[in-house]
mmCIF file of C-alpha atoms in Angstrom:
data_model
loop_
_atom_site.group_PDB
_atom_site.id
_atom_site.type_symbol
_atom_site.label_atom_id
_atom_site.label_comp_id
_atom_site.label_asym_id
_atom_site.label_seq_id
_atom_site.Cartn_x
_atom_site.Cartn_y
_atom_site.Cartn_z
ATOM 1 C CA MET H 1 -50.281 -42.719 65.084
ATOM 2 C CA GLU H 2 -51.306 -38.836 64.766
ATOM 3 C CA THR H 3 -53.359 -37.212 62.345
ATOM 4 C CA ALA H 4 -52.317 -33.612 60.924
ATOM 5 C CA LEU H 5 -54.018 -31.849 58.640
ATOM 6 C CA VAL H 6 -52.357 -29.636 55.942
ATOM 7 C CA THR H 7 -54.400 -26.868 53.825
ATOM 8 C CA GLY H 8 -52.439 -25.638 50.651
ATOM 9 C CA ALA H 9 -51.206 -29.282 50.220
ATOM 10 C CA ALA H 10 -51.160 -28.662 46.355
ATOM 11 C CA GLY H 11 -49.716 -25.822 46.697
ATOM 12 C CA PHE H 12 -45.325 -24.849 46.786
ATOM 13 C CA ILE H 13 -44.891 -24.681 50.420
ATOM 14 C CA GLY H 14 -47.822 -27.243 51.828
ATOM 15 C CA SER H 15 -46.515 -30.175 49.608
ATOM 16 C CA HIS H 16 -43.223 -29.935 51.220
ATOM 17 C CA VAL H 17 -44.200 -30.021 54.594
ATOM 18 C CA ALA H 18 -47.071 -32.762 53.985
ATOM 19 C CA ARG H 19 -44.374 -34.862 52.830
ATOM 20 C CA ARG H 20 -41.606 -33.846 55.891
ATOM 21 C CA LEU H 21 -44.768 -35.026 58.498
ATOM 22 C CA CYS H 22 -45.494 -37.779 56.592
ATOM 23 C CA ALA H 23 -41.671 -39.078 56.679
ATOM 24 C CA ASP H 24 -42.113 -37.892 60.490
ATOM 25 C CA GLY H 25 -44.657 -40.400 61.105
ATOM 26 C CA PHE H 26 -48.115 -38.618 61.082
ATOM 27 C CA ALA H 27 -50.995 -39.827 58.911
ATOM 28 C CA VAL H 28 -51.985 -36.603 57.257
ATOM 29 C CA VAL H 29 -54.614 -35.702 55.087
ATOM 30 C CA GLY H 30 -53.533 -33.358 52.668
ATOM 31 C CA LEU H 31 -56.457 -30.731 51.758
ATOM 32 C CA ASP H 32 -56.573 -27.975 48.620
ATOM 33 C CA ASN H 33 -59.620 -26.771 46.156
ATOM 34 C CA LEU H 34 -56.875 -27.222 43.047
ATOM 35 C CA ASP H 35 -57.741 -23.309 42.604
ATOM 36 C CA PRO H 36 -56.353 -22.280 38.704
ATOM 37 C CA TYR H 37 -55.097 -19.316 40.182
ATOM 38 C CA TYR H 38 -51.857 -20.763 38.607
ATOM 39 C CA ASP H 39 -51.564 -24.281 36.659
ATOM 40 C CA VAL H 40 -53.210 -26.686 37.771
ATOM 41 C CA ARG H 41 -50.682 -29.491 36.510
ATOM 42 C CA LEU H 42 -48.308 -28.115 38.662
ATOM 43 C CA LYS H 43 -50.701 -28.457 41.489
ATOM 44 C CA ARG H 44 -51.539 -32.415 40.613
ATOM 45 C CA ALA H 45 -47.615 -33.128 39.504
ATOM 46 C CA ARG H 46 -47.206 -32.380 43.807
ATOM 47 C CA LEU H 47 -49.814 -34.250 44.682
ATOM 48 C CA ALA H 48 -48.740 -37.313 42.703
ATOM 49 C CA GLU H 49 -45.324 -37.022 44.594
ATOM 50 C CA LEU H 50 -47.496 -36.945 47.583
ATOM 51 C CA ALA H 51 -49.540 -39.836 47.154
ATOM 52 C CA ALA H 52 -46.245 -42.168 46.846
ATOM 53 C CA SER H 53 -46.599 -42.550 51.118
ATOM 54 C CA PRO H 54 -49.641 -44.454 52.350
ATOM 55 C CA SER H 55 -49.431 -42.215 54.875
ATOM 56 C CA PHE H 56 -51.218 -39.356 52.614
ATOM 57 C CA ARG H 57 -54.681 -38.833 52.096
ATOM 58 C CA PHE H 58 -55.572 -35.761 49.791
ATOM 59 C CA ALA H 59 -58.759 -34.300 50.074
ATOM 60 C CA GLU H 60 -60.263 -31.973 47.634
ATOM 61 C CA LEU H 61 -62.553 -28.946 49.428
ATOM 62 C CA ASP H 62 -62.362 -25.320 49.635
ATOM 63 C CA LEU H 63 -62.132 -23.744 52.873
ATOM 64 C CA ALA H 64 -65.036 -21.536 52.411
ATOM 65 C CA ASP H 65 -66.791 -24.302 52.192
ATOM 66 C CA ARG H 66 -68.436 -24.023 56.085
ATOM 67 C CA GLY H 67 -70.062 -26.922 56.262
ATOM 68 C CA ALA H 68 -67.544 -29.404 54.495
ATOM 69 C CA MET H 69 -64.808 -28.260 56.670
ATOM 70 C CA ALA H 70 -66.565 -28.387 59.828
ATOM 71 C CA ALA H 71 -67.794 -32.029 58.553
ATOM 72 C CA LEU H 72 -64.015 -32.828 58.167
ATOM 73 C CA PHE H 73 -62.975 -32.029 61.348
ATOM 74 C CA ARG H 74 -64.939 -33.827 62.567
ATOM 75 C CA GLU H 75 -64.751 -36.815 60.623
ATOM 76 C CA HIS H 76 -60.615 -36.772 61.377
ATOM 77 C CA ARG H 77 -59.979 -34.905 64.855
ATOM 78 C CA PHE H 78 -57.224 -33.386 64.282
ATOM 79 C CA ALA H 79 -54.159 -33.287 66.834
ATOM 80 C CA TYR H 80 -52.043 -30.656 65.098
ATOM 81 C CA VAL H 81 -53.527 -28.053 62.261
ATOM 82 C CA VAL H 82 -50.239 -26.845 60.073
ATOM 83 C CA HIS H 83 -52.606 -24.083 57.473
ATOM 84 C CA LEU H 84 -50.705 -23.242 54.847
ATOM 85 C CA GLY H 85 -53.339 -23.023 52.301
ATOM 86 C CA GLY H 86 -55.049 -19.743 50.448
ATOM 87 C CA GLN H 87 -55.119 -17.129 48.236
ATOM 88 C CA ALA H 88 -51.093 -16.170 48.123
ATOM 89 C CA GLY H 89 -49.799 -13.511 45.904
ATOM 90 C CA VAL H 90 -49.462 -9.358 46.362
ATOM 91 C CA ARG H 91 -49.843 -8.167 42.870
ATOM 92 C CA HIS H 92 -52.846 -10.720 42.313
ATOM 93 C CA SER H 93 -54.590 -8.644 45.087
ATOM 94 C CA LEU H 94 -54.991 -5.858 43.584
ATOM 95 C CA VAL H 95 -57.486 -7.362 40.555
ATOM 96 C CA ALA H 96 -59.358 -10.006 42.449
ATOM 97 C CA PRO H 97 -59.779 -8.989 45.812
ATOM 98 C CA HIS H 98 -63.025 -10.689 46.614
ATOM 99 C CA ALA H 99 -60.771 -14.264 46.527
ATOM 100 C CA TYR H 100 -58.614 -12.903 49.311
ATOM 101 C CA GLY H 101 -61.893 -12.374 51.658
ATOM 102 C CA GLU H 102 -63.154 -15.518 50.379
ATOM 103 C CA ALA H 103 -60.307 -17.504 51.323
ATOM 104 C CA ASN H 104 -57.933 -15.655 53.040
ATOM 105 C CA LEU H 105 -60.266 -14.752 56.196
ATOM 106 C CA ILE H 106 -63.549 -16.753 55.866
ATOM 107 C CA GLY H 107 -61.540 -19.659 55.249
ATOM 108 C CA PHE H 108 -59.220 -18.776 58.193
ATOM 109 C CA LEU H 109 -62.444 -18.477 60.224
ATOM 110 C CA ASN H 110 -63.100 -22.016 58.808
ATOM 111 C CA VAL H 111 -60.004 -23.291 60.256
ATOM 112 C CA LEU H 112 -60.039 -22.033 63.921
ATOM 113 C CA GLU H 113 -63.136 -23.057 64.463
ATOM 114 C CA GLY H 114 -62.396 -26.351 63.386
ATOM 115 C CA CYS H 115 -59.840 -26.308 65.612
ATOM 116 C CA ARG H 116 -61.485 -25.329 68.714
ATOM 117 C CA ALA H 117 -64.334 -27.677 67.780
ATOM 118 C CA VAL H 118 -61.654 -30.396 68.546
ATOM 119 C CA SER H 119 -59.543 -29.267 70.430
ATOM 120 C CA CYS H 120 -56.928 -29.042 68.601
ATOM 121 C CA ARG H 121 -53.347 -29.615 69.767
ATOM 122 C CA HIS H 122 -51.635 -27.381 67.722
ATOM 123 C CA LEU H 123 -52.506 -24.770 64.919
ATOM 124 C CA LEU H 124 -49.792 -22.942 62.902
ATOM 125 C CA TYR H 125 -50.596 -20.809 60.077
ATOM 126 C CA ALA H 126 -48.955 -19.477 57.158
ATOM 127 C CA SER H 127 -48.661 -15.306 57.617
ATOM 128 C CA SER H 128 -45.806 -13.508 55.292
ATOM 129 C CA SER H 129 -43.502 -10.836 55.347
ATOM 130 C CA SER H 130 -45.789 -8.362 53.443
ATOM 131 C CA VAL H 131 -47.527 -7.821 57.233
ATOM 132 C CA TYR H 132 -44.252 -5.527 57.894
ATOM 133 C CA GLY H 133 -45.453 -3.040 54.895
ATOM 134 C CA ALA H 134 -44.466 0.429 55.256
ATOM 135 C CA GLN H 135 -41.949 -0.559 57.576
ATOM 136 C CA ARG H 136 -38.795 0.055 56.364
ATOM 137 C CA SER H 137 -36.185 -0.144 59.514
ATOM 138 C CA MET H 138 -34.275 -3.667 59.005
ATOM 139 C CA PRO H 139 -33.973 -6.261 59.322
ATOM 140 C CA LEU H 140 -37.887 -6.360 60.090
ATOM 141 C CA ARG H 141 -38.326 -8.070 64.243
ATOM 142 C CA THR H 142 -42.104 -9.196 65.037
ATOM 143 C CA ALA H 143 -41.120 -7.165 68.402
ATOM 144 C CA GLU H 144 -41.998 -4.543 66.294
ATOM 145 C CA PRO H 145 -45.392 -3.354 65.446
ATOM 146 C CA ALA H 146 -46.833 -4.283 61.718
ATOM 147 C CA ASP H 147 -50.096 -2.003 61.677
ATOM 148 C CA HIS H 148 -49.531 -0.828 57.864
ATOM 149 C CA PRO H 149 -49.867 -3.446 55.300
ATOM 150 C CA LEU H 150 -49.510 -1.818 52.146
ATOM 151 C CA SER H 151 -51.854 -4.670 49.814
ATOM 152 C CA LEU H 152 -54.503 -6.245 50.685
ATOM 153 C CA TYR H 153 -53.039 -9.977 50.854
ATOM 154 C CA GLY H 154 -50.911 -8.356 53.634
ATOM 155 C CA ALA H 155 -54.144 -7.135 55.583
ATOM 156 C CA THR H 156 -55.537 -10.577 54.880
ATOM 157 C CA LYS H 157 -52.184 -11.869 56.391
ATOM 158 C CA ARG H 158 -52.218 -9.386 59.857
ATOM 159 C CA ALA H 159 -55.959 -10.398 59.962
ATOM 160 C CA ASN H 160 -55.190 -14.047 59.725
ATOM 161 C CA GLU H 161 -52.613 -13.246 63.093
ATOM 162 C CA LEU H 162 -54.928 -10.935 65.364
ATOM 163 C CA MET H 163 -57.816 -13.554 64.740
ATOM 164 C CA ALA H 164 -55.863 -16.469 65.368
ATOM 165 C CA HIS H 165 -54.864 -14.586 68.741
ATOM 166 C CA SER H 166 -58.755 -13.950 69.625
ATOM 167 C CA TYR H 167 -59.286 -17.927 69.636
ATOM 168 C CA SER H 168 -56.423 -18.561 71.833
ATOM 169 C CA HIS H 169 -57.496 -16.074 74.351
ATOM 170 C CA LEU H 170 -60.919 -16.859 74.487
ATOM 171 C CA PHE H 171 -60.345 -21.036 73.952
ATOM 172 C CA GLY H 172 -57.227 -21.813 74.799
ATOM 173 C CA LEU H 173 -56.179 -22.916 71.017
ATOM 174 C CA PRO H 174 -52.406 -22.713 70.426
ATOM 175 C CA ALA H 175 -51.579 -20.839 67.863
ATOM 176 C CA THR H 176 -48.333 -20.327 66.142
ATOM 177 C CA GLY H 177 -47.885 -17.611 63.354
ATOM 178 C CA LEU H 178 -44.821 -18.118 60.418
ATOM 179 C CA ARG H 179 -44.430 -14.725 58.811
ATOM 180 C CA PHE H 180 -42.512 -16.623 55.445
ATOM 181 C CA PHE H 181 -39.935 -14.190 53.741
ATOM 182 C CA THR H 182 -39.657 -15.269 49.277
ATOM 183 C CA VAL H 183 -39.459 -18.869 50.021
ATOM 184 C CA TYR H 184 -37.982 -20.699 46.447
ATOM 185 C CA GLY H 185 -36.436 -23.783 45.397
ATOM 186 C CA PRO H 186 -37.522 -26.933 43.973
ATOM 187 C CA TRP H 187 -41.897 -26.869 42.844
ATOM 188 C CA GLY H 188 -41.942 -24.008 44.075
ATOM 189 C CA ARG H 189 -44.861 -21.301 41.918
ATOM 190 C CA PRO H 190 -44.737 -19.541 38.815
ATOM 191 C CA ASP H 191 -45.605 -16.092 39.884
ATOM 192 C CA MET H 192 -42.459 -15.761 42.150
ATOM 193 C CA ALA H 193 -39.330 -14.065 40.496
ATOM 194 C CA MET H 194 -36.984 -17.616 40.745
ATOM 195 C CA TRP H 195 -39.433 -19.512 37.797
ATOM 196 C CA LEU H 196 -40.014 -16.204 36.328
ATOM 197 C CA PHE H 197 -36.470 -15.236 35.931
ATOM 198 C CA THR H 198 -35.135 -18.638 34.955
ATOM 199 C CA ALA H 199 -38.136 -19.172 32.505
ATOM 200 C CA ALA H 200 -37.175 -16.292 30.990
ATOM 201 C CA VAL H 201 -33.698 -16.314 30.353
ATOM 202 C CA ILE H 202 -33.981 -20.184 29.447
ATOM 203 C CA ASP H 203 -36.710 -19.097 26.747
ATOM 204 C CA GLY H 204 -34.521 -16.705 25.384
ATOM 205 C CA LYS H 205 -37.277 -14.121 26.821
ATOM 206 C CA PRO H 206 -36.165 -10.253 28.406
ATOM 207 C CA VAL H 207 -36.383 -10.473 31.991
ATOM 208 C CA ARG H 208 -38.759 -8.345 33.937
ATOM 209 C CA LEU H 209 -36.786 -6.117 36.885
ATOM 210 C CA PHE H 210 -39.697 -4.332 38.061
ATOM 211 C CA ASN H 211 -38.041 -0.408 40.029
ATOM 212 C CA ASN H 212 -35.101 -0.511 37.939
ATOM 213 C CA GLY H 213 -34.094 -3.533 39.599
ATOM 214 C CA LYS H 214 -32.950 -2.377 42.680
ATOM 215 C CA MET H 215 -34.752 -4.528 44.714
ATOM 216 C CA ARG H 216 -33.621 -6.419 47.787
ATOM 217 C CA ARG H 217 -35.571 -9.611 49.269
ATOM 218 C CA ASP H 218 -34.562 -12.299 51.492
ATOM 219 C CA PHE H 219 -34.568 -15.574 49.650
ATOM 220 C CA THR H 220 -35.413 -18.542 52.134
ATOM 221 C CA TYR H 221 -34.567 -22.102 50.178
ATOM 222 C CA ILE H 222 -37.665 -24.360 50.821
ATOM 223 C CA ASP H 223 -36.353 -27.102 52.917
ATOM 224 C CA ASP H 224 -35.241 -24.933 55.429
ATOM 225 C CA VAL H 225 -38.751 -23.383 55.904
ATOM 226 C CA THR H 226 -39.248 -27.078 56.465
ATOM 227 C CA GLU H 227 -37.203 -27.948 58.282
ATOM 228 C CA ALA H 228 -38.677 -24.764 60.891
ATOM 229 C CA VAL H 229 -42.372 -25.856 60.702
ATOM 230 C CA ALA H 230 -41.359 -29.641 61.177
ATOM 231 C CA ARG H 231 -39.570 -28.420 64.747
ATOM 232 C CA LEU H 232 -42.275 -26.238 65.599
ATOM 233 C CA VAL H 233 -45.438 -28.930 64.755
ATOM 234 C CA PRO H 234 -44.527 -30.478 68.778
ATOM 235 C CA HIS H 235 -43.234 -27.369 70.249
ATOM 236 C CA LEU H 236 -46.830 -25.455 71.486
ATOM 237 C CA PRO H 237 -46.442 -21.781 72.172
ATOM 238 C CA GLN H 238 -47.001 -20.564 75.539
ATOM 239 C CA GLY H 239 -48.749 -17.483 77.207
ATOM 240 C CA ASP H 240 -46.585 -15.394 79.694
ATOM 241 C CA PRO H 241 -48.436 -14.055 82.368
ATOM 242 C CA ALA H 242 -45.951 -11.243 83.284
ATOM 243 C CA TRP H 243 -46.189 -10.161 79.303
ATOM 244 C CA ALA H 244 -48.296 -7.339 80.149
ATOM 245 C CA ASP H 245 -45.987 -5.965 82.142
ATOM 246 C CA ALA H 246 -42.907 -6.507 80.188
ATOM 247 C CA GLY H 247 -43.208 -4.320 76.943
ATOM 248 C CA CYS H 248 -45.907 -5.976 75.201
ATOM 249 C CA ASP H 249 -44.210 -8.112 72.717
ATOM 250 C CA PRO H 250 -46.740 -7.948 69.741
ATOM 251 C CA ALA H 251 -44.967 -11.363 68.780
ATOM 252 C CA ALA H 252 -46.263 -12.765 72.098
ATOM 253 C CA SER H 253 -48.701 -12.386 74.425
ATOM 254 C CA ASN H 254 -50.262 -13.779 77.986
ATOM 255 C CA ALA H 255 -52.355 -16.395 75.261
ATOM 256 C CA PRO H 256 -50.761 -19.396 74.533
ATOM 257 C CA TRP H 257 -49.981 -17.587 70.809
ATOM 258 C CA ARG H 258 -46.063 -16.934 69.012
ATOM 259 C CA ILE H 259 -45.569 -15.186 65.803
ATOM 260 C CA TYR H 260 -42.039 -16.057 64.573
ATOM 261 C CA ASN H 261 -40.172 -14.625 61.045
ATOM 262 C CA VAL H 262 -38.837 -17.405 58.768
ATOM 263 C CA GLY H 263 -36.293 -15.795 56.823
ATOM 264 C CA ASN H 264 -32.893 -16.203 55.644
ATOM 265 C CA SER H 265 -31.624 -13.290 57.088
ATOM 266 C CA ARG H 266 -28.964 -12.424 54.230
ATOM 267 C CA PRO H 267 -31.392 -10.207 51.391
ATOM 268 C CA VAL H 268 -30.175 -10.518 47.789
ATOM 269 C CA GLU H 269 -30.403 -7.576 45.131
ATOM 270 C CA VAL H 270 -32.772 -9.039 42.574
ATOM 271 C CA MET H 271 -29.893 -8.420 39.850
ATOM 272 C CA HIS H 272 -27.255 -10.392 41.635
ATOM 273 C CA LEU H 273 -30.088 -13.513 41.596
ATOM 274 C CA LEU H 274 -30.195 -13.170 37.726
ATOM 275 C CA GLU H 275 -26.650 -13.341 36.968
ATOM 276 C CA LEU H 276 -26.546 -16.822 38.876
ATOM 277 C CA ILE H 277 -29.655 -17.967 36.933
ATOM 278 C CA GLU H 278 -27.757 -17.108 33.712
ATOM 279 C CA GLN H 279 -24.342 -18.754 35.158
ATOM 280 C CA ALA H 280 -26.607 -22.285 36.196
ATOM 281 C CA VAL H 281 -28.455 -21.959 32.353
ATOM 282 C CA GLY H 282 -25.096 -20.495 30.727
ATOM 283 C CA ARG H 283 -27.387 -17.971 29.325
ATOM 284 C CA LYS H 284 -27.165 -14.067 29.037
ATOM 285 C CA ALA H 285 -30.260 -12.486 29.284
ATOM 286 C CA GLU H 286 -31.824 -9.705 28.127
ATOM 287 C CA ARG H 287 -33.392 -6.739 30.780
ATOM 288 C CA GLU H 288 -36.249 -5.038 30.579
ATOM 289 C CA PHE H 289 -36.526 -1.775 33.822
ATOM 290 C CA LEU H 290 -40.352 -1.569 34.809
ATOM 291 C CA PRO H 291 -41.236 1.256 37.251
ATOM 292 C CA MET H 292 -42.320 0.177 40.773
ATOM 293 C CA GLN H 293 -45.437 -1.908 41.440
ATOM 294 C CA ALA H 294 -48.303 -0.773 43.357
ATOM 295 C CA GLY H 295 -48.361 -2.771 46.696
ATOM 296 C CA ASP H 296 -44.684 -4.046 46.115
ATOM 297 C CA VAL H 297 -42.009 -2.784 49.002
ATOM 298 C CA VAL H 298 -37.857 -2.207 48.157
ATOM 299 C CA GLU H 299 -36.772 -4.258 50.482
ATOM 300 C CA THR H 300 -36.554 -7.380 53.080
ATOM 301 C CA CYS H 301 -34.902 -8.728 55.697
ATOM 302 C CA ALA H 302 -35.831 -11.121 58.293
ATOM 303 C CA ASP H 303 -34.674 -11.336 61.699
ATOM 304 C CA SER H 304 -35.001 -14.554 63.054
ATOM 305 C CA ALA H 305 -33.314 -15.009 66.216
ATOM 306 C CA ALA H 306 -36.445 -15.614 68.081
ATOM 307 C CA LEU H 307 -36.854 -18.856 65.837
ATOM 308 C CA GLU H 308 -33.698 -20.030 66.758
ATOM 309 C CA ARG H 309 -33.945 -19.034 70.353
ATOM 310 C CA ALA H 310 -37.181 -21.223 70.103
ATOM 311 C CA VAL H 311 -36.219 -24.476 68.251
ATOM 312 C CA GLY H 312 -32.916 -23.870 68.006
ATOM 313 C CA PHE H 313 -32.645 -23.898 63.771
ATOM 314 C CA ARG H 314 -32.482 -21.187 61.708
ATOM 315 C CA PRO H 315 -32.744 -20.769 57.875
ATOM 316 C CA ASN H 316 -29.147 -20.834 56.420
ATOM 317 C CA THR H 317 -29.311 -22.106 52.881
ATOM 318 C CA SER H 318 -27.065 -19.802 50.312
ATOM 319 C CA ILE H 319 -28.515 -18.334 47.319
ATOM 320 C CA GLU H 320 -25.873 -19.831 45.109
ATOM 321 C CA HIS H 321 -26.485 -23.177 46.207
ATOM 322 C CA GLY H 322 -30.581 -22.873 46.134
ATOM 323 C CA THR H 323 -30.518 -21.381 43.271
ATOM 324 C CA ARG H 324 -28.850 -24.583 41.028
ATOM 325 C CA ARG H 325 -30.849 -26.684 42.503
ATOM 326 C CA PHE H 326 -34.017 -25.006 41.098
ATOM 327 C CA VAL H 327 -32.595 -24.153 38.099
ATOM 328 C CA ASP H 328 -31.736 -28.314 38.097
ATOM 329 C CA TRP H 329 -35.148 -28.738 38.888
ATOM 330 C CA PHE H 330 -36.876 -26.842 36.539
ATOM 331 C CA ARG H 331 -35.449 -28.224 33.832
ATOM 332 C CA ALA H 332 -35.756 -31.691 34.601
ATOM 333 C CA TYR H 333 -39.805 -30.658 35.357
ATOM 334 C CA ARG H 334 -39.632 -28.738 31.717
ATOM 335 C CA ALA H 335 -38.235 -32.094 30.420
ATOM 336 C CA ALA H 336 -41.157 -34.291 31.890
ATOM 337 C CA GLU H 337 -43.548 -31.774 30.879
ATOM 338 C CA ALA H 338 -42.817 -31.520 27.504
ATOM 339 C CA PRO H 339 -44.735 -33.988 25.233
ATOM 340 C CA SER H 340 -43.552 -36.200 23.383
ATOM 341 C CA ALA H 341 -42.994 -35.957 19.541
#
């Protein structure tokens, strides 16, 4: 049984991926520092689900702890690393920038060093659609440069891609970056629109709509993201010797390094998402229209064709199906968390 490290295992995507890798026959070490960026009870509930698997082990560690990270890699000598930890959130990066430097830059450097030290077979790591920033041509393509992020969060994710490339070039570390597009679904994050809107509708509170609701997002269902990651784990990137002579695709290299978009490729208006939630809940919501927030973008839409060519899969869950699934889960989670009378 090969051992895989999943960082951010108490997080949204990380908990789903850790569960899938356990089911696929890996021994999984899940790392998380249980940061209180959002309710730690949710993170512990995700870990409780994972604890049911005998092939899962939890390590409560901080990515930025250089010594502890080195010791963890020495102990387990991971064959695969799926790095989904770090500090998330565009808006939070405006008020807590140092958290992003520590988790997303220093933490990622510690992951790279660990992978190098144990000759990790494949490192997969979370990037983000936020790297595209000021780019306005849709759909967003990995074949186009992504050098103008509009938030520190996006800048740290772009830095991760470049850091990984340097290790691929210098040490032959196979590394694959995954630009996720607005992932949602059961066990999702409380700071994301799907959770915020659903909670507001159920509680009878106003729904805050930035840019006066004129936003479009490429909502990507968690099961599709998990499937993409699982298929990419054994799909090691290969360096292309002719890369420099073939137009220098910014998502490829002559080193064993690759970047993929992981998105549904069907952007949805935020107002339509709210309407779907209202239908699922059975209640209309009051709308509060607000201006655009700093660091945000009006629209995202992924071109995931390269992912499909690589592993024969691209996200395809409809927003209608995914929204119903989330609302059903949210109600059950709320009921389970409610104090007994």
